Coordinates of C-alpha atoms in Angstrom, one line a residue:
X1 CA -56.5 -24.1 13.5
X2 CA -56.1 -27.3 15.3
X3 CA -53.2 -27.7 17.7
X4 CA -51.1 -30.8 18.1
X5 CA -51.8 -32.5 21.4
X6 CA -48.7 -32.8 23.5
X7 CA -48.4 -36.1 25.5
X8 CA -46.2 -35.1 28.4
X9 CA -46.1 -38.7 29.7
X10 CA -44.5 -39.9 26.5
X11 CA -42.0 -37.0 26.4
X12 CA -41.1 -37.8 30.0
X13 CA -40.5 -41.5 29.2
X14 CA -38.3 -40.5 26.2
X15 CA -36.2 -38.2 28.3
X16 CA -35.8 -40.8 31.1
X17 CA -34.7 -43.4 28.5
X18 CA -32.1 -41.0 27.1
X19 CA -30.8 -40.3 30.6
X20 CA -30.5 -43.9 31.5
X21 CA -28.7 -44.6 28.2
X22 CA -26.2 -41.8 29.0
X23 CA -25.6 -43.1 32.5
X24 CA -24.8 -46.6 31.2
X25 CA -22.1 -45.4 28.8
X26 CA -18.8 -44.5 30.4
X27 CA -17.6 -41.0 29.9
X28 CA -13.8 -40.6 29.3
X29 CA -12.3 -38.0 31.6
X30 CA -11.5 -34.7 29.8
X31 CA -7.9 -33.6 29.7
X32 CA -7.3 -30.2 31.2
X33 CA -6.1 -27.7 28.6
X34 CA -3.0 -25.8 29.5
X35 CA -3.6 -22.2 30.1
X36 CA -1.8 -19.8 27.9
X37 CA 0.6 -17.4 29.5
X38 CA -1.0 -14.1 30.4
X39 CA 2.3 -12.3 30.7
X40 CA 2.2 -8.9 29.1
X41 CA 4.7 -7.9 26.5
X42 CA 7.0 -5.3 27.7
X43 CA 7.0 -2.2 25.6
X44 CA 9.7 0.5 25.6
X45 CA 8.2 4.0 25.2
X46 CA 10.6 6.6 23.8
X47 CA 10.2 10.1 22.5
X48 CA 11.5 11.0 19.1
X49 CA 12.0 14.5 17.6
X50 CA 10.8 15.4 14.1
X51 CA 10.5 18.6 12.1
X52 CA 6.9 19.5 11.3
X53 CA 5.6 21.9 8.6
X54 CA 2.5 23.7 9.9
X55 CA 0.0 26.2 8.4
X56 CA -1.4 29.3 10.2
X57 CA -4.1 27.3 12.0
X58 CA -1.5 24.9 13.5
X59 CA -2.5 22.0 11.2
X60 CA 0.5 19.8 10.4
X61 CA 1.1 19.5 6.7
X62 CA 4.2 17.4 6.6
X63 CA 6.6 15.6 8.9
X64 CA 10.3 15.1 8.4
X65 CA 13.1 13.3 10.3
X66 CA 15.2 15.5 12.6
X67 CA 18.2 15.4 10.3
X68 CA 16.1 16.7 7.3
X69 CA 15.5 20.3 8.5
X70 CA 16.6 21.8 5.1
X71 CA 13.9 19.8 3.3
X72 CA 11.3 20.8 5.8
X73 CA 12.2 24.5 5.5
X74 CA 12.1 24.2 1.7
X75 CA 8.6 22.6 1.8
X76 CA 7.4 25.5 4.0
X77 CA 8.8 28.1 1.6
X78 CA 7.2 26.4 -1.4
X79 CA 3.8 26.3 0.3
X80 CA 4.1 29.9 1.3
X81 CA 5.0 31.0 -2.2
X82 CA 2.0 29.4 -3.7
X83 CA -0.2 32.2 -2.5
X84 CA -1.4 30.3 0.5
X85 CA -1.1 31.6 4.0
X86 CA 2.4 31.4 5.5
X87 CA 3.7 28.1 6.6
X88 CA 6.4 27.5 9.2
X89 CA 8.7 24.7 10.6
X90 CA 8.5 23.6 14.2
X91 CA 9.9 20.7 16.3
X92 CA 7.5 17.9 17.1
X93 CA 8.0 15.2 19.7
X94 CA 6.2 11.9 19.2
X95 CA 6.1 8.7 21.2
X96 CA 7.5 5.5 19.7
X97 CA 6.6 2.2 21.3
X98 CA 8.8 -0.8 20.7
X99 CA 8.1 -4.3 21.9
X100 CA 11.0 -5.9 23.8
X101 CA 11.1 -9.7 23.6

């Protein structure tokens, strides 16, 4: 296969011509972009109490609001009656993050 012969003198002349054309044209100064604020959003971390329904291996089956203890106990009894291993109700604390503006 024949290769194309590269004439480096011609390439150099082309690049010099392109540089001189670029120097002749005036370049408008670029405007500085305003930097966005890097302030972190303040989050409030709180703990909230729930009722959790668990099986014997401590796997959480259901989660109820704290004022819904009766529903949580009913769910645990229904799951225990179904012939499955016994289920129980236990308090669960979970973190809740709220963004403060």
